[in-house]
CSV table of C-alpha atoms in Angstrom, one decimal:
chain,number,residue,atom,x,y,z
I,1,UNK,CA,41.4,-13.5,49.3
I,2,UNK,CA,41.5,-17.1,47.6
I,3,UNK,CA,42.8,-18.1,44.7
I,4,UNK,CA,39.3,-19.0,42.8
I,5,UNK,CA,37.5,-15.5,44.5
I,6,UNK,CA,40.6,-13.5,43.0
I,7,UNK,CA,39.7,-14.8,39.2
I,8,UNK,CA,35.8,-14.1,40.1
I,9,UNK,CA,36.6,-10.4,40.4
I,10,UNK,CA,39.2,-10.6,37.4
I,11,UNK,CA,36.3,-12.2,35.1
I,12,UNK,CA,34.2,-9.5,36.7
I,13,UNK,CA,36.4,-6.6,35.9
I,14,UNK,CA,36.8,-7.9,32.4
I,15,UNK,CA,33.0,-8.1,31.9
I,16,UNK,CA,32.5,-4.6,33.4
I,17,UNK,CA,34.9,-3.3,30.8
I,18,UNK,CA,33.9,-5.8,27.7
I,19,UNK,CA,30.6,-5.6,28.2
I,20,UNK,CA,30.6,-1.5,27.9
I,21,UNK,CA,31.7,-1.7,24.3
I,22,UNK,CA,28.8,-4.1,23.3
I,23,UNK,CA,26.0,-1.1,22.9
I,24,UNK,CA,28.0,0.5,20.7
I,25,UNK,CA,29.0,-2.5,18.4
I,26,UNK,CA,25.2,-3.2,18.6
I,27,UNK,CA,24.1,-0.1,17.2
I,28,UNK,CA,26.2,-0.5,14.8
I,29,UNK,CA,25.5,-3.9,14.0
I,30,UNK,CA,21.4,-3.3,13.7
I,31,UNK,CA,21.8,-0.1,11.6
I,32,UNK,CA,21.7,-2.7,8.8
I,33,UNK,CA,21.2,-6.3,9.9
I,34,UNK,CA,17.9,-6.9,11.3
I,35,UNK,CA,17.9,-7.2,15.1
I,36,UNK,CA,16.9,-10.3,16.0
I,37,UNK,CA,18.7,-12.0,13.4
I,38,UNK,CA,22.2,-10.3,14.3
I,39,UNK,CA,22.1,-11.1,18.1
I,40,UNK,CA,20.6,-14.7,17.4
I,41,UNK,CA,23.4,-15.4,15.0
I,42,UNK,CA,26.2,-14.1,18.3
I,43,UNK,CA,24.8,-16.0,20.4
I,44,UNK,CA,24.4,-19.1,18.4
I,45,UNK,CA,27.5,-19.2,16.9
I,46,UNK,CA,29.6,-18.3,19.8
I,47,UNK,CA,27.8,-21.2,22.1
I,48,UNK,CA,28.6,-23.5,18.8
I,49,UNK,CA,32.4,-22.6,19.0
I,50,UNK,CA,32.3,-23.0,23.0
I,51,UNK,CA,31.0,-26.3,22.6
I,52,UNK,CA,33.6,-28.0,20.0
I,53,UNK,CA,36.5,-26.3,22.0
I,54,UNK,CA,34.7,-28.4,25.2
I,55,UNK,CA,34.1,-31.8,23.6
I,56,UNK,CA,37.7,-31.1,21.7
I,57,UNK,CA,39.5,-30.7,25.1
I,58,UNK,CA,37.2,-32.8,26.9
I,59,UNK,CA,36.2,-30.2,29.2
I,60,UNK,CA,32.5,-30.6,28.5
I,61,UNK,CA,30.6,-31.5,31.8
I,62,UNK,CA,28.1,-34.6,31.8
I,63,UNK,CA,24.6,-33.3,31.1
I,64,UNK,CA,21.2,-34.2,32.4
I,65,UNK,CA,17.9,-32.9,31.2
I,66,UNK,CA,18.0,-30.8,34.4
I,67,UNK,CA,21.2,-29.2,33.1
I,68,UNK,CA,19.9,-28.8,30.2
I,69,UNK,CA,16.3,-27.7,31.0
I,70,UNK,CA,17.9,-25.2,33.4
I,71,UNK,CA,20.5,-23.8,31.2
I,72,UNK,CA,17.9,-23.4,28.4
I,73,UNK,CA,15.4,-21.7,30.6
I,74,UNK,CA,18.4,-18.8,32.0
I,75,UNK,CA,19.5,-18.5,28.5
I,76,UNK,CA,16.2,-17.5,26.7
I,77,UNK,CA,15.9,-15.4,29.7
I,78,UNK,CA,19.3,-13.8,29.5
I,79,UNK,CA,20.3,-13.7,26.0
I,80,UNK,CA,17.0,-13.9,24.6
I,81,UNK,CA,15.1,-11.7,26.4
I,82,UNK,CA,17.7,-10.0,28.6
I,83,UNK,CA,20.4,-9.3,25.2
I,84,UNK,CA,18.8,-10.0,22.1
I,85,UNK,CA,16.0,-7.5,22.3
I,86,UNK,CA,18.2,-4.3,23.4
I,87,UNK,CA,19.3,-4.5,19.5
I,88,UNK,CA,16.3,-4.3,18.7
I,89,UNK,CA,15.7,-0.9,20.9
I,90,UNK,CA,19.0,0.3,19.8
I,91,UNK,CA,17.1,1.3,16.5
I,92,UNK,CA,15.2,3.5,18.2
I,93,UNK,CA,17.1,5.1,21.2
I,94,UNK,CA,20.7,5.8,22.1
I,95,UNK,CA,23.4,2.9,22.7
I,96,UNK,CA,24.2,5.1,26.0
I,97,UNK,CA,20.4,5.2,26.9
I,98,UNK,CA,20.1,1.9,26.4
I,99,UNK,CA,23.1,0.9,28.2
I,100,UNK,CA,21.5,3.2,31.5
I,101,UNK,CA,18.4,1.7,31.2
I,102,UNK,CA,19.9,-1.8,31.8
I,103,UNK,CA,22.0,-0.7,34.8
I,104,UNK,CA,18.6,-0.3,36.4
I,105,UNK,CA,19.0,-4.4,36.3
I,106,UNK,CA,20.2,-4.8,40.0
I,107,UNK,CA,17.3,-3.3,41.8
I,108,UNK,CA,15.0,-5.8,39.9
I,109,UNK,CA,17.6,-8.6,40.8
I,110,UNK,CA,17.7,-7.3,44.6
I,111,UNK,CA,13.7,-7.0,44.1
I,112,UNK,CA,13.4,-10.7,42.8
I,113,UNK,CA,16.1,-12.4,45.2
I,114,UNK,CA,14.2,-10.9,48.2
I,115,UNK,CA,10.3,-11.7,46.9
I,116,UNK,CA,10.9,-15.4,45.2
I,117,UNK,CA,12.4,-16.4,48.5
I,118,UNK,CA,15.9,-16.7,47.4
I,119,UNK,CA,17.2,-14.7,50.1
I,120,UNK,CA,14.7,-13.0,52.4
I,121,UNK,CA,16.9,-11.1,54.4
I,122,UNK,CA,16.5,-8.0,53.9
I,123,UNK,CA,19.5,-6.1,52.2
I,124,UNK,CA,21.5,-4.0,54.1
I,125,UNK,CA,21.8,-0.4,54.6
I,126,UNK,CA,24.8,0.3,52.5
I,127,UNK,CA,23.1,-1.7,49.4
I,128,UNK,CA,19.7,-0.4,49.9
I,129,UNK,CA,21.5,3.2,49.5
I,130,UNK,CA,24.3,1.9,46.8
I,131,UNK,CA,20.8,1.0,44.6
I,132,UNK,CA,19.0,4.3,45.7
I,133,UNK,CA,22.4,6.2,44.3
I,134,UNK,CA,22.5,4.1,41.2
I,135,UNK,CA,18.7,4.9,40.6
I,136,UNK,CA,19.0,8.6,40.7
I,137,UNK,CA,21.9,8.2,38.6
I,138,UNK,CA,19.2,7.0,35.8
I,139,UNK,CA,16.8,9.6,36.7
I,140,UNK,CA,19.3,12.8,35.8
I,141,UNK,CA,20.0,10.6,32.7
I,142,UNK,CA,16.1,10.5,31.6
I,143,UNK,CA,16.4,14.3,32.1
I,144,UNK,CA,17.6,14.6,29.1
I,145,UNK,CA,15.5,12.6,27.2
I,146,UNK,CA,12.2,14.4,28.4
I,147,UNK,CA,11.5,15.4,24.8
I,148,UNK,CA,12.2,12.5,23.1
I,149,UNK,CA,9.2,10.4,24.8
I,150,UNK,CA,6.7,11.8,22.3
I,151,UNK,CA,8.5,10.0,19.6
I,152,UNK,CA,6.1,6.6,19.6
I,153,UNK,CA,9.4,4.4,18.5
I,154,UNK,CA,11.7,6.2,21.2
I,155,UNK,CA,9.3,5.1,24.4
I,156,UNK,CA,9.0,1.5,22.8
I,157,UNK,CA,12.6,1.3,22.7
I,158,UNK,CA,12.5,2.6,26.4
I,159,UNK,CA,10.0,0.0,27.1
I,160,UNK,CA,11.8,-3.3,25.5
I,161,UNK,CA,14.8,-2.1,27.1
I,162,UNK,CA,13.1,-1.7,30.7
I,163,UNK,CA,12.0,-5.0,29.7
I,164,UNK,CA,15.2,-6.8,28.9
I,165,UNK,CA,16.4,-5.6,32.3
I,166,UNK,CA,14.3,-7.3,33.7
I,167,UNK,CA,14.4,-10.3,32.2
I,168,UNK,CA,18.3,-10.4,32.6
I,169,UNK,CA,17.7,-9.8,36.5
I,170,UNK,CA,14.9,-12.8,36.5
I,171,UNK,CA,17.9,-14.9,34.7
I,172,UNK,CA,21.0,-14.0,37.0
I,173,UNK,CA,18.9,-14.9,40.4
I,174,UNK,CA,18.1,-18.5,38.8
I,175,UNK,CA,21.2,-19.2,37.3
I,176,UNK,CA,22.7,-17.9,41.1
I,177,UNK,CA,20.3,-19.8,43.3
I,178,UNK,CA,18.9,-23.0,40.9
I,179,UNK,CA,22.1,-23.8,39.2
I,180,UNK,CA,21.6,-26.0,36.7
I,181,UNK,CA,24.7,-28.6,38.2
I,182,UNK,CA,27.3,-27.8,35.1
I,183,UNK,CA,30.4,-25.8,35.5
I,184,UNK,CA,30.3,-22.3,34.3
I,185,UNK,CA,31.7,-23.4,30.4
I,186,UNK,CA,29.1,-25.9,30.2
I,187,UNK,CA,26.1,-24.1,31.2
I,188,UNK,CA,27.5,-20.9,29.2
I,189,UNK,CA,27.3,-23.7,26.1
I,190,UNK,CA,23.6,-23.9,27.0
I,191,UNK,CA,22.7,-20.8,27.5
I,192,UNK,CA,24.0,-19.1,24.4
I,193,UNK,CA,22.6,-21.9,22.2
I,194,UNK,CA,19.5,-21.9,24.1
I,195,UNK,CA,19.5,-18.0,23.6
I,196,UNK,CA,20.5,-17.6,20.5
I,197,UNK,CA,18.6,-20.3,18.9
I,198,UNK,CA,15.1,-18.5,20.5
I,199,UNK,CA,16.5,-15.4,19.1
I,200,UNK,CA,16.5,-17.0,15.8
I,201,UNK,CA,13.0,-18.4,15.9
I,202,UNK,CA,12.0,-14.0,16.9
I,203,UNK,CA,13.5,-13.0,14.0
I,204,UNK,CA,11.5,-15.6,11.7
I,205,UNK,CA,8.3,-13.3,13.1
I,206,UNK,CA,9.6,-10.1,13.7
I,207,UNK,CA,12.7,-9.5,11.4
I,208,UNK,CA,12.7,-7.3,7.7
I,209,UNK,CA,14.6,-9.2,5.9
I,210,UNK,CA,14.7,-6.6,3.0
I,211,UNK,CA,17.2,-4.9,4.0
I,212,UNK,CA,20.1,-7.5,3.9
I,213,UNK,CA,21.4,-6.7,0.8
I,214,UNK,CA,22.5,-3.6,2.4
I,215,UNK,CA,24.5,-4.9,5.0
I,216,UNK,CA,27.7,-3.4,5.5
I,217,UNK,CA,31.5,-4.4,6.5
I,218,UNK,CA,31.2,-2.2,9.8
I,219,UNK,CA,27.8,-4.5,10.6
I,220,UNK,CA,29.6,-7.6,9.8
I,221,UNK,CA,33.2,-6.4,12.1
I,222,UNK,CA,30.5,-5.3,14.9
I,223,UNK,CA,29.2,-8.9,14.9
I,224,UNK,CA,32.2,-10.8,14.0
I,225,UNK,CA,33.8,-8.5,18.1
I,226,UNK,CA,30.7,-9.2,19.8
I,227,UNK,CA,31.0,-13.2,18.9
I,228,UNK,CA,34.1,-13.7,19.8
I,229,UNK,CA,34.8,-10.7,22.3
I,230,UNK,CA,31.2,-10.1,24.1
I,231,UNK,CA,30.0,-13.6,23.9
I,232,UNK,CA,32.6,-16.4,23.5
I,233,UNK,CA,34.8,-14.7,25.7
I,234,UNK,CA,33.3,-12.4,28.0
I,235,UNK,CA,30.0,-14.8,28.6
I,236,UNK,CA,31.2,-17.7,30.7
I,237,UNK,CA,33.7,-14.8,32.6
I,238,UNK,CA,29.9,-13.6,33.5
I,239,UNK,CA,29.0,-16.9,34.3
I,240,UNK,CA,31.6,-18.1,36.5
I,241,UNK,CA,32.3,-14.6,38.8
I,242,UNK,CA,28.0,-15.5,39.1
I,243,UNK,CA,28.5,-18.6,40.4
I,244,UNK,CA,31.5,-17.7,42.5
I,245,UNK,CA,30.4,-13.8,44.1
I,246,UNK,CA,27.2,-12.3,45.6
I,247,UNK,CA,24.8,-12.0,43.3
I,248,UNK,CA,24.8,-7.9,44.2
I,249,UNK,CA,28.7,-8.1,43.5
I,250,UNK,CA,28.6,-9.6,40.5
I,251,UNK,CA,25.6,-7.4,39.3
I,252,UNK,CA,27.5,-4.2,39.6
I,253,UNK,CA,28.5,-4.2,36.0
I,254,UNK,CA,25.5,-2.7,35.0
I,255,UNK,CA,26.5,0.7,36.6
I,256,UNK,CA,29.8,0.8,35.1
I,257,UNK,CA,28.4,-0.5,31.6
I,258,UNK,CA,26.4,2.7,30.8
I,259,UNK,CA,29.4,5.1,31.1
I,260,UNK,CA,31.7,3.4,28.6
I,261,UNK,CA,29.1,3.2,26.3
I,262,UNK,CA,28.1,6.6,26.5
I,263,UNK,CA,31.7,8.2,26.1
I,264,UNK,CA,32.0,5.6,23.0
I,265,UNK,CA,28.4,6.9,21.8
I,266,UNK,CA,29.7,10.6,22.0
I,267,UNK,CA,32.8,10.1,20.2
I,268,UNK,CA,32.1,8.0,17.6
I,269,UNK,CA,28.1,8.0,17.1
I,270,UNK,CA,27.3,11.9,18.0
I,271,UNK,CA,25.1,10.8,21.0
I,272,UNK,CA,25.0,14.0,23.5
I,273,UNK,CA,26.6,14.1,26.7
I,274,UNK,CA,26.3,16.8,29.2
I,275,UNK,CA,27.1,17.8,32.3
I,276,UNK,CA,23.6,16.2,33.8
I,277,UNK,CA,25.7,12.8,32.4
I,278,UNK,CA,28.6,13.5,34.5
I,279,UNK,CA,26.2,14.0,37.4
I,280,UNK,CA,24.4,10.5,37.1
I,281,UNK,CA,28.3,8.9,36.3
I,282,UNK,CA,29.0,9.8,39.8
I,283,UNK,CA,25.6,8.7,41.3
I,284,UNK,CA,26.1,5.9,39.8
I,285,UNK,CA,29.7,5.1,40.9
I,286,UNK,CA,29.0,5.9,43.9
I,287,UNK,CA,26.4,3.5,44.0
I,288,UNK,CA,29.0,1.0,42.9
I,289,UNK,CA,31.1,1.3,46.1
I,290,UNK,CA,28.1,1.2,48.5
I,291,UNK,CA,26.8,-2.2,46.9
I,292,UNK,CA,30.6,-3.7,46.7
I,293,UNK,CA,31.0,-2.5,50.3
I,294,UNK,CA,27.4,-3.3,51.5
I,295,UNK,CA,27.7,-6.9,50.1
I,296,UNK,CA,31.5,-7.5,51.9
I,297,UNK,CA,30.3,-6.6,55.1
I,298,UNK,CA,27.2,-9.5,55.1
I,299,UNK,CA,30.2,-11.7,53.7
I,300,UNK,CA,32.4,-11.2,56.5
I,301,UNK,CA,29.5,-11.4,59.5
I,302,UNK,CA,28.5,-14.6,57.3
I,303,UNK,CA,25.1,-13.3,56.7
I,304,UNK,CA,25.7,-13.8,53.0
C-alpha cells in the first residue's frame, strides 16, 4: 500500500470514529439553539477558519467559477441538505436513530453511481451482500421504533433524516466523479461556506428564534467540538480519503457511525438499547467487511 492510499484510510478511520460523536453533540446542541441556525453557524465558521489558515500558508488552490460552482453545488448538497437538517430531526427522534437512518446512505450512493452513469458496472457480489447486511441491520433497529411512528413529529424526523441521506449520497458521487479541480482543503473551503451559508438562509424561514435567550453552555461546548472537531478537522479528512478511495470504501463510515452514537446516546442521553441493537451492530459490521472486501477485489482485477 502507498504512501498517499495509507493516509486515505487514516483520514477515513478518523472520520469513522469523529464523525460518531457528532449526533450526540447535535442533540445536544438543538435542545436549545434552533436547528438550522446551529449547524449553519459550524459550517460557516469552520470553512471561514479553513480559508484564512489557506490564504495564510498559501495553500489555497487557484479557483475558477467551475471550482467554485461545483464546490458550492456538493456543499449545499452535503452539509446543507445531507448535515444541516439531521439537527433539525434530532428534535424529534433519537441521535442513535438518526445516526442509523444515515448509514442507509451507501445503498443510495451505490443506487446513484450505477443509474447516473457514473459507473455502470454492476457492483459485485460481495458489496451487493455487504449493503443487503447493512440494510437488515436498519430494519431490526426500526423494530424498535414500531410505536413511535404514530407520533406525527417522530415520522417527520424519520423522513428529513431519510432525506438527508440521500442528499449526502447525491453529494459524495459528484464530488467523487465531477471533481470540482481543487485539492481536498480547497474544495472543503467551499463546501462548508457554500453549506453553511444556505443553512443560514433555512434558518431565516424555518428557525424560532425565541428561544435563544435560553441557550445553554453545554449547547454552546456542543457547537464550539463540532466546529473545530467535526467540521474543521474531520471535513477535508472526508474529503480527501473521497477523492483518494472507492467511493463504496470511503462510504463505509455510515455503518460504523450509528453504533458510537448509540452507545453515547444510552450512556449519557437515556436513549434505549437492546439486544435487537446488538443484532443490527453485527449486521451492520458485517456489512462493513463485505463492502471493504467487495471493493478491494474490483481494485486488484482493475475493474474499479
Amino acid at each position: 500500500m502507498n504512501r498517499e492510499l495509507s493516509k486515505a484510510y487514516l483520514a477515513l478511520g478518523l472520520v469513522c470514529v469523529v464523525w460518531g460523536t457528532t449526533y450526540f453533540f447535535m442533540r445536544i446542541g438543538v435542545a436549545t439553539i434552533p436547528p438550522f441556525l446551529f449547524s449553519g453557524i459550524r459550517q460557516t465558521l469552520a470553512g471561514f477558519i479553513l480559508l484564512l489558515y489557506l490564504k495564510a500558508t498559501g495553500r489555497l488552490s487557484p479557483l475558477n467559477r467551475t471550482a467554485i460552482a461545483r464546490g458550492a453545488l456538493t456543499g449545499v448538497l452535503m452539509l446543507a441538505l445531507g448535515n444541516g437538517i439531521v439537527g433539525w430531526s434530532e428534535q424529534y427522534i433519537p441521535s442513535g436513530l438518526a445516526a442509523l437512518i444515515l448509514s442507509i446512505m451507501p445503498v443510495y450512493i451505490v443506487v446513484i453511481t450505477y443509474l447516473s452513469g457514473a459507473d455502470a458496472r454492476r457492483p459485485g457480489n460481495r458489496v451487493l451482500a455487504g449493503l443487503g447486511m447493512g440494510s437488515f441491520g436498519i430494519l431490526l433497529m426500526f423494530k424498535d421504533n414500531l410505536s413511535d411512528f404514530v407520533n406525527p413529529g417522530y415520522f417527520a424526523g424519520m423522513i428529513v433524516a431519510f432525506i438527508a441521506a440521500l442528499s449526502w449520497a447525491g453529494g459524495s458521487v459528484l464530488t467523487k466523479y465531477r471533481p470540482s479541480g481543487a485539492d481536498a482543503l480547497s474544495n472543503a473551503t467551499i463546501q462548508m461556506v457554500a453549506g453553511g451559508g444556505f443553512l443560514l438562509l433555512m434558518s431565516l424561514a424555518g428557525d424560532d428564534y425565541s428561544t435563544l435567550h435560553m441557550i445553554s453552555r453545554e449547547s454552546i461546548w456542543s457547537l464550539l467540538y463540532l466546529v473545530v472537531i467535526g467540521s474543521l478537522i474531520t471535513y477535508p479528512c472526508f474529503v480527501y480519503a473521497l477523492e483518494k478511495l472507492p467511493v463504496g470504501i470511503s462510504s463505509i463510515y455510515a455503518y460504523i457511525n450509528p453504533f458510537i452514537a448509540l452507545l453515547l446516546g444510552f450512556l449519557f442521553l437515556g436513549e434505549k438499547l437492546t439486544w435487537i441493537t446488538s443484532g443490527a451492530l453485527a449486521a451492520a459490521l458485517t456489512g462493513v467487511y463485505l463492502i471493504n472486501t467487495g471493493y478491494r477485489v474490483k481494485t486488484a482485477s482493475g475493474r474499479q
